[in-house]
Short mmCIF file of C-alpha atoms and ligand atoms in Angstrom, two decimals:
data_model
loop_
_atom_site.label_atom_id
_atom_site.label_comp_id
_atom_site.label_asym_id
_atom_site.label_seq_id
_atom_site.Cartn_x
_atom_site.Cartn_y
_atom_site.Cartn_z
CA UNK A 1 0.00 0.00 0.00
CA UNK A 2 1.61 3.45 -1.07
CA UNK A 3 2.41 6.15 1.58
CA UNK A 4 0.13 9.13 1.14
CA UNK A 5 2.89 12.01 1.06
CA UNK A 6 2.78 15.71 1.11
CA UNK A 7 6.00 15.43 -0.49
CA UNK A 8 5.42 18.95 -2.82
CA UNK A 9 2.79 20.24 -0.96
CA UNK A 10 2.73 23.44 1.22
CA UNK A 11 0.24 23.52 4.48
CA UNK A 12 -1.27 26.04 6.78
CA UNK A 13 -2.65 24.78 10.07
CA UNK A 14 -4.40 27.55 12.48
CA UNK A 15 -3.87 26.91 16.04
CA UNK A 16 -1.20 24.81 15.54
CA UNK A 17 0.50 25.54 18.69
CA UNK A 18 -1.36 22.95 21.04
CA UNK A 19 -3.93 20.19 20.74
CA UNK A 20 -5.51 18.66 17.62
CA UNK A 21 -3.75 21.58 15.46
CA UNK A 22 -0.33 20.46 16.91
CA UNK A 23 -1.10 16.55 16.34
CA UNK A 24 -2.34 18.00 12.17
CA UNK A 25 0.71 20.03 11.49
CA UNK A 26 3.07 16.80 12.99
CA UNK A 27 1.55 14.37 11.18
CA UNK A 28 1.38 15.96 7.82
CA UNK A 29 5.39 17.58 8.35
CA UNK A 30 6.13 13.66 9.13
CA UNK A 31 4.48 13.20 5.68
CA UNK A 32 6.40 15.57 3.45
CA UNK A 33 4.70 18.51 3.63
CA UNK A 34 6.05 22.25 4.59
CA UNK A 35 3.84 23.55 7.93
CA UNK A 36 3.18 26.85 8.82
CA UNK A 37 2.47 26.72 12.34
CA UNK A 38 -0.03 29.21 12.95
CA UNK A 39 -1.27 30.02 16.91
CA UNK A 40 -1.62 33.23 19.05
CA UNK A 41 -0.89 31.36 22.01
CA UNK A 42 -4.07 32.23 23.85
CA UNK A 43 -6.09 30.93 26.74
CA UNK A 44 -9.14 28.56 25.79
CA UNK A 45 -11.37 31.48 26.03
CA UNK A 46 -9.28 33.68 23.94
CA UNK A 47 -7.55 36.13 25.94
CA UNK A 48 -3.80 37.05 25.98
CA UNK A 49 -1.06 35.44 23.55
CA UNK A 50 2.34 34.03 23.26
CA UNK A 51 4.90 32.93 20.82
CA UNK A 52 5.99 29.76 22.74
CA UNK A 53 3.26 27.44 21.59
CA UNK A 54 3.82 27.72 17.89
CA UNK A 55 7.26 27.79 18.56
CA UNK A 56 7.81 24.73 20.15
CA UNK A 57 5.86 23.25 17.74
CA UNK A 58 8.18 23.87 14.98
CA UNK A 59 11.14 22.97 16.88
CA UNK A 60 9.53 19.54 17.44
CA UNK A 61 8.86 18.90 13.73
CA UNK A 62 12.28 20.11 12.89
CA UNK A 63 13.87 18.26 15.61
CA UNK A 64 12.70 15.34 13.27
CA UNK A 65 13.58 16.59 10.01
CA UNK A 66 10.63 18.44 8.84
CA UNK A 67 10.22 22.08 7.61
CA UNK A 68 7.97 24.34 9.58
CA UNK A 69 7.92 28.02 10.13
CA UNK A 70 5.92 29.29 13.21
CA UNK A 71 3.39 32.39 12.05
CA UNK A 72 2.20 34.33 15.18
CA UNK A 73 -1.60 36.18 13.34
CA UNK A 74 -4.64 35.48 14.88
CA UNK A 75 -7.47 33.94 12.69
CA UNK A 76 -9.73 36.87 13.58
CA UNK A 77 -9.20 39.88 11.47
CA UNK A 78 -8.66 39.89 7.81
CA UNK A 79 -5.25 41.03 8.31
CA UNK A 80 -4.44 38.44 9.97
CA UNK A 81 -6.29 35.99 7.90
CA UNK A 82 -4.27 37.48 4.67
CA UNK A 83 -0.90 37.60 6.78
CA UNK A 84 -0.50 33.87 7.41
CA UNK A 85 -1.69 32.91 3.88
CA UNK A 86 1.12 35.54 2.93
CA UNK A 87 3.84 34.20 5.30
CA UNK A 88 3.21 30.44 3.61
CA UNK A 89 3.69 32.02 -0.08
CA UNK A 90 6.64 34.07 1.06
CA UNK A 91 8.39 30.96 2.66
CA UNK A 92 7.57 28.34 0.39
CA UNK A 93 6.21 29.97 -2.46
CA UNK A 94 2.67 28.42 -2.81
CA UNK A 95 0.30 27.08 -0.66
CA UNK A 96 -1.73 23.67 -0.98
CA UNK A 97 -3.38 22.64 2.16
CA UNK A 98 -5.28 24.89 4.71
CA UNK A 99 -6.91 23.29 7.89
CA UNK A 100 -9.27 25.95 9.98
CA UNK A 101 -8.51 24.44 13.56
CA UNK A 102 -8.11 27.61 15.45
CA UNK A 103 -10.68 27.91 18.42
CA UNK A 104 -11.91 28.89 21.69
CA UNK A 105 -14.81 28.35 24.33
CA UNK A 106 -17.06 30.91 26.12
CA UNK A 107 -19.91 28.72 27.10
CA UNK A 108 -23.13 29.98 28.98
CA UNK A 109 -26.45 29.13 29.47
CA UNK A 110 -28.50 30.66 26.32
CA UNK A 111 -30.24 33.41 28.43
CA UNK A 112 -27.43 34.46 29.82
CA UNK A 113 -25.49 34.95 26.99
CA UNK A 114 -24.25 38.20 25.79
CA UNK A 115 -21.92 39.66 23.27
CA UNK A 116 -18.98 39.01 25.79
CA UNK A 117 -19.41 35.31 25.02
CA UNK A 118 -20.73 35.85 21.30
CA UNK A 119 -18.54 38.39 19.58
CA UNK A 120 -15.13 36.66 19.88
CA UNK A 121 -16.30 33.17 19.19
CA UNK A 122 -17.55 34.32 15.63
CA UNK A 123 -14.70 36.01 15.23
CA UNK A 124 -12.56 33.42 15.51
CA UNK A 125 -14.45 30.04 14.28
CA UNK A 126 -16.76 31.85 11.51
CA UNK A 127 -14.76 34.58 10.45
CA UNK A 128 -11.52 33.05 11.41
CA UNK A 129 -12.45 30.50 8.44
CA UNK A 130 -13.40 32.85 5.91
CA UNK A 131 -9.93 35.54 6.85
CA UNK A 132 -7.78 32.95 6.40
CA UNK A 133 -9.66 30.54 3.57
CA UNK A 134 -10.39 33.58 1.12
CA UNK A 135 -6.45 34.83 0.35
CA UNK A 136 -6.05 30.87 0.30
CA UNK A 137 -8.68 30.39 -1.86
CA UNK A 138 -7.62 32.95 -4.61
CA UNK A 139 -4.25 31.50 -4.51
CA UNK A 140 -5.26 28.07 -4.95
CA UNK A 141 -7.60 29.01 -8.07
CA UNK A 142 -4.82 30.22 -9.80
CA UNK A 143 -2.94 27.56 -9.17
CA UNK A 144 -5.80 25.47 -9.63
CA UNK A 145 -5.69 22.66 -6.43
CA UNK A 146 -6.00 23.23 -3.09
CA UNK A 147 -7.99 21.28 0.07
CA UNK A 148 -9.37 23.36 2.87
CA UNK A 149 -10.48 21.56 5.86
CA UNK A 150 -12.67 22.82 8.36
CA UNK A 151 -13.07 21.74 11.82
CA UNK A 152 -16.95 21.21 13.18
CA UNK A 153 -18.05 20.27 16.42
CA UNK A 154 -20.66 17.78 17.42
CA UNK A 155 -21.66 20.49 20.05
CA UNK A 156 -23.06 22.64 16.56
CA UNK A 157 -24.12 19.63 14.64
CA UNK A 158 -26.14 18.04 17.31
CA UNK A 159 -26.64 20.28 19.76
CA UNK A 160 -25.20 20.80 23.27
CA UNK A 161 -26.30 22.72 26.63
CA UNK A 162 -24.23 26.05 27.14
CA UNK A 163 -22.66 26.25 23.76
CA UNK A 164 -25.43 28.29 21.73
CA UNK A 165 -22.35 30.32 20.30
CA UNK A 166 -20.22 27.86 19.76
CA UNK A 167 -22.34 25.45 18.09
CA UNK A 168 -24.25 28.23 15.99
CA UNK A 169 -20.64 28.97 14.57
CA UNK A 170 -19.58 25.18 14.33
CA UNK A 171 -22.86 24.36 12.00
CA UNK A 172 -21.92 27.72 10.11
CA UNK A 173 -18.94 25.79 9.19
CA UNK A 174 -20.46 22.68 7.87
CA UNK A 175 -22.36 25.31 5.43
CA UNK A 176 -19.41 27.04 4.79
CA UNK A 177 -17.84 23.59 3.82
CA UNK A 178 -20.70 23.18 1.43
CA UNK A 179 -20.41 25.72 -0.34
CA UNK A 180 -16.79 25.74 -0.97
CA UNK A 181 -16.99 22.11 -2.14
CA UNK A 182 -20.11 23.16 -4.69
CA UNK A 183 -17.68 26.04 -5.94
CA UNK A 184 -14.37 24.60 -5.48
CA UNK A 185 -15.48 21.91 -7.90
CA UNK A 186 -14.17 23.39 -10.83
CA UNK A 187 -11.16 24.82 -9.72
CA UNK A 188 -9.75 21.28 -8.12
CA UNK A 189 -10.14 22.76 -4.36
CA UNK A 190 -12.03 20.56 -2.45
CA UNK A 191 -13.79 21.30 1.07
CA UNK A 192 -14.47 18.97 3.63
CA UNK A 193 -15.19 19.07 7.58
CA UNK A 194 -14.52 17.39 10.52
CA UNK A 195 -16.47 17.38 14.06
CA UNK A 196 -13.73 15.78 16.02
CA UNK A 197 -13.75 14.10 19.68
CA UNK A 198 -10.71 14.40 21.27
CA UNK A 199 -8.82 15.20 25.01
CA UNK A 200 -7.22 18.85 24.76
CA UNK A 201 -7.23 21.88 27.17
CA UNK A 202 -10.31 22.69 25.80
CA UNK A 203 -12.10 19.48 26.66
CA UNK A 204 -10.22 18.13 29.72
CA UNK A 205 -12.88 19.12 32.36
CA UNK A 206 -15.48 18.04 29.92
CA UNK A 207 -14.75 14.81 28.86
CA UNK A 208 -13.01 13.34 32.28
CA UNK A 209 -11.43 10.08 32.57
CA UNK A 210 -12.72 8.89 29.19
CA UNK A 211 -9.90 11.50 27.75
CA UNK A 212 -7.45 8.84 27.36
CA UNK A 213 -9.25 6.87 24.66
CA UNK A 214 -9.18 10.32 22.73
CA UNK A 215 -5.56 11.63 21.63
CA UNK A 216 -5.40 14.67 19.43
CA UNK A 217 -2.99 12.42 17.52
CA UNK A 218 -6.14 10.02 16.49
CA UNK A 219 -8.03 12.85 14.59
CA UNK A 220 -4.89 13.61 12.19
CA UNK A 221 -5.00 10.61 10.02
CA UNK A 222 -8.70 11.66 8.81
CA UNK A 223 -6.92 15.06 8.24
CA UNK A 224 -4.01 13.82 6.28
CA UNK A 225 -6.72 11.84 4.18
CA UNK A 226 -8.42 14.64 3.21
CA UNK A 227 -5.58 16.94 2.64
CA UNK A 228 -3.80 14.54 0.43
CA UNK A 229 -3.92 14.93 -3.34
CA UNK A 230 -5.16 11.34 -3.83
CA UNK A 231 -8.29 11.89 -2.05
CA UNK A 232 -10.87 13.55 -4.26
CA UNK A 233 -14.06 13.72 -1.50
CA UNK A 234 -15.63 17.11 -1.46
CA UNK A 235 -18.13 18.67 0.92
CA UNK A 236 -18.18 15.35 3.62
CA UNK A 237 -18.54 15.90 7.32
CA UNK A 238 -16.87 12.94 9.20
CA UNK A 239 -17.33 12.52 13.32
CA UNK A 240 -13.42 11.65 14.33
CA UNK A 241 -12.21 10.59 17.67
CA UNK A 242 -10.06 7.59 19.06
CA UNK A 243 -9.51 5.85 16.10
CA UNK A 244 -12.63 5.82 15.05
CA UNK A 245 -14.27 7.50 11.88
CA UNK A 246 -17.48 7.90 10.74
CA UNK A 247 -19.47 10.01 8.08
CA UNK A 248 -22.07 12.26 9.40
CA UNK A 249 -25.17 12.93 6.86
CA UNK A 250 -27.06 15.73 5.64
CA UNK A 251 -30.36 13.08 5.10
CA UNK A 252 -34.07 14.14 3.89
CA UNK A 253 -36.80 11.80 4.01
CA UNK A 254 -38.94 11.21 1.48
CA UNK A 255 -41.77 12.62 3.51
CA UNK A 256 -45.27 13.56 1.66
CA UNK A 257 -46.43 15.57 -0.98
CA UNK A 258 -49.95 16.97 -1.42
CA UNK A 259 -51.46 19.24 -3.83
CA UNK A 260 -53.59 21.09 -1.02
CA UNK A 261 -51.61 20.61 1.89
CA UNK A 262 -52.73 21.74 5.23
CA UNK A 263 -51.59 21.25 9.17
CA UNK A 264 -53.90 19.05 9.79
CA UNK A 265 -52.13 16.27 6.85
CA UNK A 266 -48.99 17.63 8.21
CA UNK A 267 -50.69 16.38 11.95
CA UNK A 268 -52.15 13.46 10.88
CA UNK A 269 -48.97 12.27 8.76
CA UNK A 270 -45.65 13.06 10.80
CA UNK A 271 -44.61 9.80 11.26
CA UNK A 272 -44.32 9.35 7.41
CA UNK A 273 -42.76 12.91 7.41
CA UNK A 274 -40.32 11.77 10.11
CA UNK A 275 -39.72 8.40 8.65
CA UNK A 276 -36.13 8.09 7.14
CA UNK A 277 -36.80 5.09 5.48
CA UNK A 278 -35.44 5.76 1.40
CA UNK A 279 -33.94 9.03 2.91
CA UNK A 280 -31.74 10.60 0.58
CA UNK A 281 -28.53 12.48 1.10
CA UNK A 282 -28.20 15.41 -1.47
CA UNK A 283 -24.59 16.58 -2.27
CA UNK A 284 -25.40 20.11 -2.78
CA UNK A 285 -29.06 22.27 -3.44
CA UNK A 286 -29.78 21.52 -7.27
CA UNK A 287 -29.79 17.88 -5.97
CA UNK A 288 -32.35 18.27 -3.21
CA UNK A 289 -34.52 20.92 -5.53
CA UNK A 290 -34.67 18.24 -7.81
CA UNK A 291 -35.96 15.95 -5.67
CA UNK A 292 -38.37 18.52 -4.86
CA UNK A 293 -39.43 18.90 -8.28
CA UNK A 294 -40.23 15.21 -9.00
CA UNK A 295 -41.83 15.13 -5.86
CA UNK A 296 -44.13 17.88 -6.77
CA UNK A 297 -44.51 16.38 -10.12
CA UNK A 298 -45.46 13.32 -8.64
CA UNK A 299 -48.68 14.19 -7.27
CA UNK A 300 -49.60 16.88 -10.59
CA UNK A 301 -49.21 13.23 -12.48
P1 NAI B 401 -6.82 23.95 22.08
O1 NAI B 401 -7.28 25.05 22.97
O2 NAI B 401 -5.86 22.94 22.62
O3 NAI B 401 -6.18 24.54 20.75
C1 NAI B 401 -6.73 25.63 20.07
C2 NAI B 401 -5.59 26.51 19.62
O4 NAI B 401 -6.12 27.60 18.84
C3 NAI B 401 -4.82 27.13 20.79
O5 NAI B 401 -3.45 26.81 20.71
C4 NAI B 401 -5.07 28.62 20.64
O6 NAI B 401 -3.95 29.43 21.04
C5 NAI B 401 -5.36 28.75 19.15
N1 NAI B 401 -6.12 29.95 18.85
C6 NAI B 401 -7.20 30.44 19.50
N2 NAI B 401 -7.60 31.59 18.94
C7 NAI B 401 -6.77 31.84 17.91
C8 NAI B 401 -6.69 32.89 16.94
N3 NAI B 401 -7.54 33.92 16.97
N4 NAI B 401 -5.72 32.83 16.01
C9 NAI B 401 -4.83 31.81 16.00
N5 NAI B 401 -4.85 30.80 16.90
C10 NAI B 401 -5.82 30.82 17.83
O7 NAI B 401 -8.16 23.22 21.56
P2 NAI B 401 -8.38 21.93 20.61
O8 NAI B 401 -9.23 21.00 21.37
O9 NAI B 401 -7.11 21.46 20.04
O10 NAI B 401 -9.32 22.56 19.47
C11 NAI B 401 -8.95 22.64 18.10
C12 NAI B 401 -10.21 22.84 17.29
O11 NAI B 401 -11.03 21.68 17.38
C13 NAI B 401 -11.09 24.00 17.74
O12 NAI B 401 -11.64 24.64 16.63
C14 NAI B 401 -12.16 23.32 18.56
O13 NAI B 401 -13.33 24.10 18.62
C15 NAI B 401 -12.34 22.05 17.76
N6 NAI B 401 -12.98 20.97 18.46
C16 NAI B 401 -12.31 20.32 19.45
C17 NAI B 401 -12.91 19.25 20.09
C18 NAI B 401 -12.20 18.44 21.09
O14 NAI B 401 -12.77 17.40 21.50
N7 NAI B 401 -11.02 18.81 21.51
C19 NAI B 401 -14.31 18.87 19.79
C20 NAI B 401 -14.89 19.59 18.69
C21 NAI B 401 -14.23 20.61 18.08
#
């Protein structure tokens, strides 16, 4: 079975500096690939920075022969955004791989949250993503390849208590992911995102003694998957934790069509609304319209 290398490829990994970001930008530098290392060096909930995380991190993967540079920006502004994309073409000349990883926690109860808690985790999930994907993306148009990987949460996809923010902005990343893979397609960037499980500073009084099941290093072999040029998936969401991976589904049901509908057939017939039997999984909206279209056909018939 052939290695999957990075062997010509260039890759920027936001929030590289600890956690599932350090365990990305180590695997794929074992692999080949040139890292920039990007982290502030914050606390989980965003405040302060420091230079030591990201640097240490690039004195590990040169310590074993790979080529990183450390890159400082924070995912949050547009400057920043365009400054680490920049520092990756000025090192290395072009840039292939960018994983969105960067992140932080303000939980609260819904009621109680304000723009304290709201503000900075937008800023640095949501918009993080788009500062530092769009200078990417224009780059890797020209150049015609590039894979962007985004990291989801669980928390956003499923729902969790206290995490209203951080889930709103985790689900705006699956969409995000979607629509880079619909427009990507022609331009040989693909999208894809990950809602990982895994025991880091951010999770450590969350997930407790079942933390040792869940190394960082056990979510970046999904990662170097998708960021290698032999794997052509676009727009998939995969849960990722332990060493185990699975694909998470955007499903519709077949559910009912009626040429007079009213709330009392949507009443009466929820189960067959509800029922995912046949349930189809469109890969972008033109799929699912057309669905819609045959459906409504369907009963005009
Ligand atoms: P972590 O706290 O160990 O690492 C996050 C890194 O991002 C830190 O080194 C931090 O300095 C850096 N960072 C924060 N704001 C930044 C900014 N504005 N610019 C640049 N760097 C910044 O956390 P962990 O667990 O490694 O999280 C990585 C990603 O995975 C996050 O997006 C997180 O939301 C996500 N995630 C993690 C899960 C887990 O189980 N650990 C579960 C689901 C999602």
């Amino acid at each position: 079975m052939s290695e999957l290398r990075f062997d010509s490829d260039v890759a920027l990994i936001t929030g590289a500096g600890r956690g599932l970001g350090r365990a990305h930008a180590v695997e794929l530098a074992r692999r080949g690939a040139r890292v920039v290392v990007n982290d502030l060096g914050g606390a989980v909930d965003g405040t302060g920075g420091e230079s030591s995380p990201a640097d240490e991190v690039v004195a590990e993967i040169r310590a074993a022969g790979g080529i990183a540079i450390a890159n400082y920006d924070s995912v949050a502004t547009a400057e920043g955004g365009a400054a680490m994309v920049a520092a990756a073409l000025a090192e290395f000349g072009r840039l292939d791989v960018v994983v969105n990883n960067a992140g932080i926690l303000r939980d609260k109860s819904f009621g109680k949250m304000t723009a304290a808690e709201l503000d900075p985790v937008i800023a640095v999930h949501l918009r993080g993503a788009f500062n530092v994907s769009i200078p990417a993306w224009n780059h890797m148009k020209e150049r015609g390849y590039g894979r962007i990987i985004n990291t989801s949460s669980g928390a956003g996809l499923f729902g969790n208590f206290g995490q209203a923010n951080y889930g709103a902005v985790k689900a705006g990343l699956l969409g995000l992911t979607r629509v880079l893979a619909v427009e990507g397609k022609k331009l040989g960037i693909t999208a894809n995102v990950i809602a990982p499980a895994a025991f880091t500073r951010m999770t450590e009084g969350i997930i407790g003694d079942l933390g040792k099941l869940l190394a960082p290093e056990t979510i970046s072999p999904l990662v170097a998957y998708l960021a290698n040029r032999e794997c052509p998936l676009t727009g998939h969401a995969f849960a990722v934790g332990g060493g185990h991976v699975a694909a998470i589904l955007i499903s519709e049901t077949r559910g009912i069509t009626e040429s007079a509908l009213t709330a009392e057939s949507v009443r009466d017939r929820i189960g067959e609304i509800l029922d995912p039997t046949d349930a189809f999984t469109p890969p972008d909206l033109n799929f699912e319209l057309r669905e819609l279209f045959a459906a409504l056909e369907g009963v005009r018939a």
